Coordinates of C-alpha atoms in Angstrom, one line a residue:
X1 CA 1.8 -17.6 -33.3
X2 CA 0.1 -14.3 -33.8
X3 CA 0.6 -11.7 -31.5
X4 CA -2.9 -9.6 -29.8
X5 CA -3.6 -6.4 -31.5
X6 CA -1.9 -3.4 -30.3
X7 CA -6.0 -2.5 -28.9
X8 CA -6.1 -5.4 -26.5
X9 CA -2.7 -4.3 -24.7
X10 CA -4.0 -0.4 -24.4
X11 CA -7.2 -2.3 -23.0
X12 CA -5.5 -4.3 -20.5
X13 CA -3.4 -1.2 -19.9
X14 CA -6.1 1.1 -19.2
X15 CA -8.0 -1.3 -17.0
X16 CA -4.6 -1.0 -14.1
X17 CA -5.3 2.4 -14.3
X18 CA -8.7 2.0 -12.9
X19 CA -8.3 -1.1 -10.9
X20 CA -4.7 0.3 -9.5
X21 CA -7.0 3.9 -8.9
X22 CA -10.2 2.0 -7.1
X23 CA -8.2 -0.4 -4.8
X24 CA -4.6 1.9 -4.3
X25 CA -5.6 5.0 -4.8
X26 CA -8.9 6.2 -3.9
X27 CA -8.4 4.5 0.2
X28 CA -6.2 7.8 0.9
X29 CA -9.1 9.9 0.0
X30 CA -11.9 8.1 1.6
X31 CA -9.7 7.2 5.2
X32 CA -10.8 10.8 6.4
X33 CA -14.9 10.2 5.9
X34 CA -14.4 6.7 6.8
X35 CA -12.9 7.2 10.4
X36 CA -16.0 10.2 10.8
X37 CA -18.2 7.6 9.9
X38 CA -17.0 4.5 11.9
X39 CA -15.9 6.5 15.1
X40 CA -12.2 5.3 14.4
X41 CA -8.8 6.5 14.1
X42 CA -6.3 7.0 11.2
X43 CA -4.4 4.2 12.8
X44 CA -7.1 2.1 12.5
X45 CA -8.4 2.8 9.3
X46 CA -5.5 2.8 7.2
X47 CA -5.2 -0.5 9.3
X48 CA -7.3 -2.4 7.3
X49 CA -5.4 -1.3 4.0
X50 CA -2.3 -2.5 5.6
X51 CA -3.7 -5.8 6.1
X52 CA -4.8 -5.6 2.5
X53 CA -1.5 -5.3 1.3
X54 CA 0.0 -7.9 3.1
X55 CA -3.0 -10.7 2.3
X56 CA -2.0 -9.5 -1.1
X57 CA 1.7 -10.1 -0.4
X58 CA 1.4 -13.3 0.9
X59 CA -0.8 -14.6 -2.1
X60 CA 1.4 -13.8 -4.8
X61 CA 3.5 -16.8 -4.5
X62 CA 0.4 -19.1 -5.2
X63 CA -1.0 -16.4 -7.8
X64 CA 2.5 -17.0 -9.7
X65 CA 1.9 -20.3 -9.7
X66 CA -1.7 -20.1 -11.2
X67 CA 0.0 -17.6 -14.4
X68 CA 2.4 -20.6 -15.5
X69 CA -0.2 -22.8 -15.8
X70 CA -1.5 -20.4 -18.1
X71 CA -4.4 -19.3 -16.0
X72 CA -4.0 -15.3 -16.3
X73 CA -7.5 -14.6 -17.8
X74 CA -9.4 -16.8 -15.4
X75 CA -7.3 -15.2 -12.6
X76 CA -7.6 -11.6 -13.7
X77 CA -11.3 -12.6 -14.2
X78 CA -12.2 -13.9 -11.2
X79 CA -10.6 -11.2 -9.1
X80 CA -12.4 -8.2 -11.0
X81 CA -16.0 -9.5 -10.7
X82 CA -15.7 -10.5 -6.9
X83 CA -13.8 -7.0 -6.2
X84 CA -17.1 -5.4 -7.8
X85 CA -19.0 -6.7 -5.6
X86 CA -16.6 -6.1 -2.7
X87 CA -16.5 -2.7 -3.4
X88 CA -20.7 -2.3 -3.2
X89 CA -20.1 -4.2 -0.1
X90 CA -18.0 -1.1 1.3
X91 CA -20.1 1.4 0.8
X92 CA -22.3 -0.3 3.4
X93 CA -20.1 -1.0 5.6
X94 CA -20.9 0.0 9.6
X95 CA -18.3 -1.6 11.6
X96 CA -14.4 -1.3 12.1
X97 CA -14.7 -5.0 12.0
X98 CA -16.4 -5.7 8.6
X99 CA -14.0 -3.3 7.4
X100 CA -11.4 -5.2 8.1
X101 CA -13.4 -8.3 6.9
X102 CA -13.8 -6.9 4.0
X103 CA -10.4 -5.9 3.4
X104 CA -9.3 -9.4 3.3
X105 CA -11.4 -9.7 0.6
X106 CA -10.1 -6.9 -1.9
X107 CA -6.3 -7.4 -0.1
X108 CA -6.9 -10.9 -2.3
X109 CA -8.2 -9.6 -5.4
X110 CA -5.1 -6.9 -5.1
X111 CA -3.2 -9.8 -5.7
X112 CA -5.3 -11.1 -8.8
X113 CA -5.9 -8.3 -10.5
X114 CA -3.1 -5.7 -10.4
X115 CA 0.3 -5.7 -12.1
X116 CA 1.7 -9.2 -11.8
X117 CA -1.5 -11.0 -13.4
X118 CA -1.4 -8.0 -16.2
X119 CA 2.4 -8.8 -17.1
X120 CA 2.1 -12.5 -17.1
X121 CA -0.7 -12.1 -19.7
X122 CA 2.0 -10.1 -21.9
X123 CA 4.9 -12.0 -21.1
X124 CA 2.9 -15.1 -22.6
X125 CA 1.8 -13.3 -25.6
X126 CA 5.2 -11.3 -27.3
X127 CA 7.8 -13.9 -27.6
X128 CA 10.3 -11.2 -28.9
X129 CA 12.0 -9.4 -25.7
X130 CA 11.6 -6.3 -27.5
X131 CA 8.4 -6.5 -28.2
X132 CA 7.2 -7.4 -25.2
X133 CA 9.2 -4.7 -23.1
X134 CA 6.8 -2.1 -25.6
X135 CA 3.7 -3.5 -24.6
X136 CA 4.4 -3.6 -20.9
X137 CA 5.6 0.0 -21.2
X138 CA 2.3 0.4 -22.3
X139 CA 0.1 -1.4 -19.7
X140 CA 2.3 0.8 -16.9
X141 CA 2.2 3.9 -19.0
X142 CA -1.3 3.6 -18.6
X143 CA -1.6 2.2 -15.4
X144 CA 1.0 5.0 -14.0
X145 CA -2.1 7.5 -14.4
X146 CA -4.2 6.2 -11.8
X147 CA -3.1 8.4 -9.4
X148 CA -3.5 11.3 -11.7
X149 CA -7.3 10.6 -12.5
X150 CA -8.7 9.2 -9.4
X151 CA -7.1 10.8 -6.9
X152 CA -9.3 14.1 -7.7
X153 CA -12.3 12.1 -8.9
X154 CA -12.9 10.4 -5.8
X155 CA -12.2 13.9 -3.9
X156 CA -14.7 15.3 -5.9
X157 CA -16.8 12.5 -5.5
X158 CA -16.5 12.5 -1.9
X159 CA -17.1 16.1 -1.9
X160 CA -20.8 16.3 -3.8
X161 CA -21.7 12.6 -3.3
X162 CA -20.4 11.8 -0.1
X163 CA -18.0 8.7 0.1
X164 CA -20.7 5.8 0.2
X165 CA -22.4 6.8 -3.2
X166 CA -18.5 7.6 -4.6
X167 CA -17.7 3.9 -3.9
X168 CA -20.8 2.9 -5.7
X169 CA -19.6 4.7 -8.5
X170 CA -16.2 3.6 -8.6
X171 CA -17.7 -0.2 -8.4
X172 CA -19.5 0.7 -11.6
X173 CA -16.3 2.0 -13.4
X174 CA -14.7 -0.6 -12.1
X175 CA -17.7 -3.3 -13.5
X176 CA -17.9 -1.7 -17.1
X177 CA -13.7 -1.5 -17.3
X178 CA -14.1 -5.1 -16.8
X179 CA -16.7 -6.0 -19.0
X180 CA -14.4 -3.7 -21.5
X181 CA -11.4 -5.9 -20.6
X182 CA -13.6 -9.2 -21.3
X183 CA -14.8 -8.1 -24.8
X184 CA -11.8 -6.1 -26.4
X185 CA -8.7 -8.1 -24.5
X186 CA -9.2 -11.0 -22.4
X187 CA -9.9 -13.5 -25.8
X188 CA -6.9 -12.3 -27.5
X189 CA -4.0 -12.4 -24.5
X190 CA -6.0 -16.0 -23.6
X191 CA -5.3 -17.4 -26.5
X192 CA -1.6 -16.3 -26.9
X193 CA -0.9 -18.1 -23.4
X194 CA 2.1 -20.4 -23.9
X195 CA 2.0 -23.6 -21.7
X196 CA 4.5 -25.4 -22.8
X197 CA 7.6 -23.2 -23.1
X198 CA 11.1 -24.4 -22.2
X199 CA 12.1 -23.6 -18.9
X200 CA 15.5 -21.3 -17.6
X201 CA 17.4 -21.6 -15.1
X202 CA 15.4 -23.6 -13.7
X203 CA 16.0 -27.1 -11.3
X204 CA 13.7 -30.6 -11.4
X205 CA 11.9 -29.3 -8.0
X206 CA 11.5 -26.0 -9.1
X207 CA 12.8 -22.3 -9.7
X208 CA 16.4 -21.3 -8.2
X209 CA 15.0 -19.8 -4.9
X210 CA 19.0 -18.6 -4.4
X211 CA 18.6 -16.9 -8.0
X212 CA 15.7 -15.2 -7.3
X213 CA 16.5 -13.5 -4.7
X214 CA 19.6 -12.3 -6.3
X215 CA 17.0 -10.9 -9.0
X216 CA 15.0 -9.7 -6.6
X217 CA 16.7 -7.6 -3.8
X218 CA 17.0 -4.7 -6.0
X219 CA 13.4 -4.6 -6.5
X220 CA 12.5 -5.0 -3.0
X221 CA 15.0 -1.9 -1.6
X222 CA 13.2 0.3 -4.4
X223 CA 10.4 -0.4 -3.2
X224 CA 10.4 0.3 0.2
X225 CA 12.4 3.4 -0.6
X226 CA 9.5 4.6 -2.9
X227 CA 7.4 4.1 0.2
X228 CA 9.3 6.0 2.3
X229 CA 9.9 8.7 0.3
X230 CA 6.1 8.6 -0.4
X231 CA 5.6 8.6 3.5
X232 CA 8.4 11.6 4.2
X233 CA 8.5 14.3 1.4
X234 CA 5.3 15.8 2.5
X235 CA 5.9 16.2 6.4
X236 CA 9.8 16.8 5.2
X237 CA 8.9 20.0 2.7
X238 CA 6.2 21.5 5.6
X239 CA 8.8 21.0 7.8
X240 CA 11.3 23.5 6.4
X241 CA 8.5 26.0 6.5
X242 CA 6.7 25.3 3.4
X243 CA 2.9 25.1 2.4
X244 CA 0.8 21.5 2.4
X245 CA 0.0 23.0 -0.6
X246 CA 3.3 23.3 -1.9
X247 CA 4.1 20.2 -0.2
X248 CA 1.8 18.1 -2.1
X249 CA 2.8 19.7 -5.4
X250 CA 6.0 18.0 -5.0
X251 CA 4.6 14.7 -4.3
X252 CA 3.2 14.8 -7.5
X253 CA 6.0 14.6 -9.3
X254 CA 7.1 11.2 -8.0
X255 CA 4.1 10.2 -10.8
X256 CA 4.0 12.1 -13.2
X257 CA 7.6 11.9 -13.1
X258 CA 7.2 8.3 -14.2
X259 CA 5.8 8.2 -17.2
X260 CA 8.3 9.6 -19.3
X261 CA 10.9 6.7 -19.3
X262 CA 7.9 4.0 -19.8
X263 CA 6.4 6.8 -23.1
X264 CA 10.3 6.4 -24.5
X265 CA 10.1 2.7 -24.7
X266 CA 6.8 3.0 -25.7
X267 CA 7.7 4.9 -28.8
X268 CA 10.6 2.7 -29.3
X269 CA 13.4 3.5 -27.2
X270 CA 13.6 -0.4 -26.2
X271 CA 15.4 -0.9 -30.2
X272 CA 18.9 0.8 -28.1
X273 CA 18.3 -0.1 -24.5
X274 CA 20.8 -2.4 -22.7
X275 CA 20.0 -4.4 -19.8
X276 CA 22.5 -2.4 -18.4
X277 CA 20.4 1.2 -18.9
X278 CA 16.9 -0.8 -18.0
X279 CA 19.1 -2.2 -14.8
X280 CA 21.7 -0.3 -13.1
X281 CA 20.8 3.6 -14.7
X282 CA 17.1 3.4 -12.7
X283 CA 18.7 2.3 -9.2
X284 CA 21.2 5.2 -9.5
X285 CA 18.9 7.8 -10.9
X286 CA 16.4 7.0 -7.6
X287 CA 19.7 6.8 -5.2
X288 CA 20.5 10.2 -6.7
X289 CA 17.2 11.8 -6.2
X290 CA 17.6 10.7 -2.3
X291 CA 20.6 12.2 -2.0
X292 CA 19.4 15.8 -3.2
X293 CA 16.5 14.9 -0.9
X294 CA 19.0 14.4 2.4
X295 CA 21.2 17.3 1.6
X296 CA 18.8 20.3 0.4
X297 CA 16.3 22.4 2.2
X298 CA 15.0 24.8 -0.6
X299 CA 11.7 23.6 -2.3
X300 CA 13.5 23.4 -5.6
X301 CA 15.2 21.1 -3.8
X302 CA 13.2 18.7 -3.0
X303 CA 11.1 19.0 -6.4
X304 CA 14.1 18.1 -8.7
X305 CA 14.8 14.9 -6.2
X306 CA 11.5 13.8 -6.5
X307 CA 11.4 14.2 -10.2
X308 CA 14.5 12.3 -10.5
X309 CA 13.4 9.6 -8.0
X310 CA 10.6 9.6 -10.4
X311 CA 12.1 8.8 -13.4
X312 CA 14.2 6.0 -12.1
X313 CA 11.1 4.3 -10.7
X314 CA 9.6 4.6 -13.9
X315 CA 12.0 2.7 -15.6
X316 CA 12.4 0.0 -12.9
X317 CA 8.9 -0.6 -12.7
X318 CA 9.5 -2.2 -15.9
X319 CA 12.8 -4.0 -15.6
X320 CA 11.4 -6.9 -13.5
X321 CA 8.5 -7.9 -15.6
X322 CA 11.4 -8.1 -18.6
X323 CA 14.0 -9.5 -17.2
X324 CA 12.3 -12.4 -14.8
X325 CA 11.0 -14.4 -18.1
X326 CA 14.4 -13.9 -19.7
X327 CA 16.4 -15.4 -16.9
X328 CA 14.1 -17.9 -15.4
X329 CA 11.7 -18.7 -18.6
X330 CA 8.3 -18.0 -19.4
X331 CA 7.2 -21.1 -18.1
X332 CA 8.2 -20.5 -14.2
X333 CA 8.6 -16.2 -14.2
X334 CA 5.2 -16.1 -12.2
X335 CA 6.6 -18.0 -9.5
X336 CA 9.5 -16.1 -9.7
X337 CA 7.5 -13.2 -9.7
X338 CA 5.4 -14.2 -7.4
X339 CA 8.3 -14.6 -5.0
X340 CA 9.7 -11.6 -5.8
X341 CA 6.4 -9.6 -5.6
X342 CA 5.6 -11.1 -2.3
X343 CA 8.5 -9.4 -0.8
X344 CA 8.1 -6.4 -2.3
X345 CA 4.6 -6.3 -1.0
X346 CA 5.9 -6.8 2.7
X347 CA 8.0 -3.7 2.0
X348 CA 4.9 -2.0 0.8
X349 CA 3.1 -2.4 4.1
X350 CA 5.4 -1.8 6.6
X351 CA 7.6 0.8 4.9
X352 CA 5.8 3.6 5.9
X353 CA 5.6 2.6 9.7
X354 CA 9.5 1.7 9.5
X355 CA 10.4 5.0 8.2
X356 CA 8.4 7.2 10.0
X357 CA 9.8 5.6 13.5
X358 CA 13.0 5.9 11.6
X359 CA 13.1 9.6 11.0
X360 CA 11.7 10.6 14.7
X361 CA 15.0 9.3 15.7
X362 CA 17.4 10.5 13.1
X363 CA 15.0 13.1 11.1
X364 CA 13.8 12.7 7.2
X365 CA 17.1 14.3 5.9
X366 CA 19.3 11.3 8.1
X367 CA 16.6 8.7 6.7
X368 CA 16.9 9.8 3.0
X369 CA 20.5 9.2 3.1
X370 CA 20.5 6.1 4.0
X371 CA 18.2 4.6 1.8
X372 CA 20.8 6.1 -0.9
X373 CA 23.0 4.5 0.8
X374 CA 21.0 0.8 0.3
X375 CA 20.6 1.7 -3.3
X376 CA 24.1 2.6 -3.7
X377 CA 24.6 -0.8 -2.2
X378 CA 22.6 -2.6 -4.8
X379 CA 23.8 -1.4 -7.5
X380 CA 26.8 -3.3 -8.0
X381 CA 24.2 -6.4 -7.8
X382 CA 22.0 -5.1 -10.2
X383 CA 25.1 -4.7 -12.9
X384 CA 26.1 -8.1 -12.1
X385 CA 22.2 -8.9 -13.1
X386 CA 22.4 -7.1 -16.4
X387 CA 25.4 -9.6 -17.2
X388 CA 23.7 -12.3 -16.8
X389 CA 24.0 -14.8 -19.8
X390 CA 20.2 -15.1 -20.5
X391 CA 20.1 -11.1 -20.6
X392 CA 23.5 -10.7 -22.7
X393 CA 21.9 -13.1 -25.3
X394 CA 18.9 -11.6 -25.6
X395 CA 20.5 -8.5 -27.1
X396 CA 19.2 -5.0 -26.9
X397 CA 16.0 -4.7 -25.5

């Protein structure tokens, strides 16, 4: 079997960027102009993105499904041209209550169109573990610069257009990245789709539901402590006296802080990686990070936890995408992604809310400990992971 140009992965790749900028992204930048507009709080703006998240959460176990039957182009498809015209839909919008309407709508296509349809279509087409951790490096090195692009596009748009025409322009990005994605990638990662691939780890009635959430409770405490720490830094830094300025400087560096790690396995630093490195080192470079985060004050501080938070999210961004199809096979790793995903999405949406009551109690220095605590605690799970026996054959990634 022939594997998809090297072009149709970069495709896919930049296509997350804009679909993870247009539905993620840009909502922090238009809440503000939304809540003028509709008479509405914060609360009850960033509402509706909540329940987008979790509609997209609870999804992902029947999305999973869908990928191993080998449905990943019709499902990343379908969920691009009905978020295009979701998002022309917003910009209309008039009413707290069709906002939330709507947001059922794009809190679905979240769930067809971002990461977990993308690396289904690339776990399908690179048989060779190697191979395929490169070209999901790619798709998240790519995708990782949503936040770096359309963050200040749609504050500029929202600045000289105003934020109704800015969502009409991002629903035409989004429409021509699609049609991109339909002529340069979509035919060759269809075609590559494997159906019929032996199973792991694996029972007659289905995936080991006690397995996967061995695999996945890692995942799901990195995730919720990437939320919190994206929920805390900012009131944590102005809190020791420092600018909002300086403040969100620091942010930053939680992404661009990610894409060095995913650019190293790009360019081929997979050929010495152990599961191991792509395993336990991320969980203990992110619990390390915290821990300069719960015992510092200075601004230089908080930057190098960040950064070093940063780089260990990088990494495990990737790990889960590689490892699921190794231990559970290609044939079942979306539903045990799916699974997997689904609770990570739950931690996605009420993270924040969790952690901010959390750290009125106990303050953000209290709260950043702990969570290095949980990874600390996961760690010895995540080695016993990396030796699984479906891992330890596979060899260096």
């Amino acid at each position: 079997m022939s594997t998809p140009r090297p072009s149709a992965v970069a495709v896919l790749g930049a296509a997350q960027c804009v679909y993870w900028g247009i539905l993620y992204y840009a909502f922090s930048v238009l809440m503000v102009p939304l809540r003028n507009a509709l008479g509405a709080t914060d609360a009850a703006i960033a509402g509706a993105f909540s329940m987008g998240l979790a509609i997209s959460a609870l999804l992902a176990p029947r999305v999973g499904r869908w990928l191993d039957q080998g449905q990943g182009a019709a499902v990343l498809r379908s969920g691009a041209l009905v978020a295009a015209g979701l998002l022309l839909v917003w910009s209309k919008v008039e009413s707290l209550v069709t906002l939330y309407a709507l947001w059922v709508g794009l809190g679905a296509c979240m769930a067809l169109v971002l990461y977990e349809t993308a690396f289904a279509l690339v776990t399908r087409a690179y048989t060779d573990p190697g191979t395929r951790l490169r070209a999901l490096a790619v798709v998240t090195v790519l995708g990782g610069l949503a936040s770096t692009l359309f963050l200040p596009l749609a504050g500029m748009g929202v600045t000289h257009l105003g934020w109704r025409a800015t969502l009409q322009a991002l629903a035409v990005a989004w429409l021509l990245m699609t049609l991109c994605l339909e002529r340069f990638a979509l035919p060759q990662l269809r075609t590559q789709e494997q159906p019929d691939l032996p199973v792991v780890a694996s029972t007659p009635k289905g995936i080991d539901r006690r397995l996967v959430r061995w695999v996945g409770t890692p995942f799901v405490a990195a995730t919720f402590t990437a939320m919190a720490l994206t929920t805390l830094v900012v009131p944590h830094v102005v809190s020791q006296g420092h600018s909002l300025e300086q403040a969100a400087w620091v942010l930053a560096a939680l992404g661009v802080m990610q894409l060095p790690g995913r650019l190293w396995l790009w360019r081929g630093g997979h050929l010495a990686l152990s599961p191991h490195a792509l395993l336990v080192a991320p969980l203990a470079l992110q619990m390390l990070g915290l821990t300069l985060l719960g015992t510092t004050n200075g601004l230089a501080g908080a930057f190098l936890g960040v950064a070093i938070f940063g780089t260990g999210a990088g990494l495990h961004t990737l790990a889960r995408p590689w490892i699921v199809p190794l231990i559970f096979g290609v044939e079942t790793a979306g539903r045990a992604n799916g699974t997997i995903a689904q609770s990570q999405g739950f931690a996605r949406a009420c993270g924040p809310f969790v952690v901010a009551s959390a750290s009125g109690y106990f303050g953000s220095h209290a709260v950043f400990l702990i969570l290095s605590i949980a990874l600390l605690a996961c760690c010895p799970l995540a080695y016993r992971l990396s030796c699984h026996r479906q891992l330890a054959a596979s060899g260096p990634a």
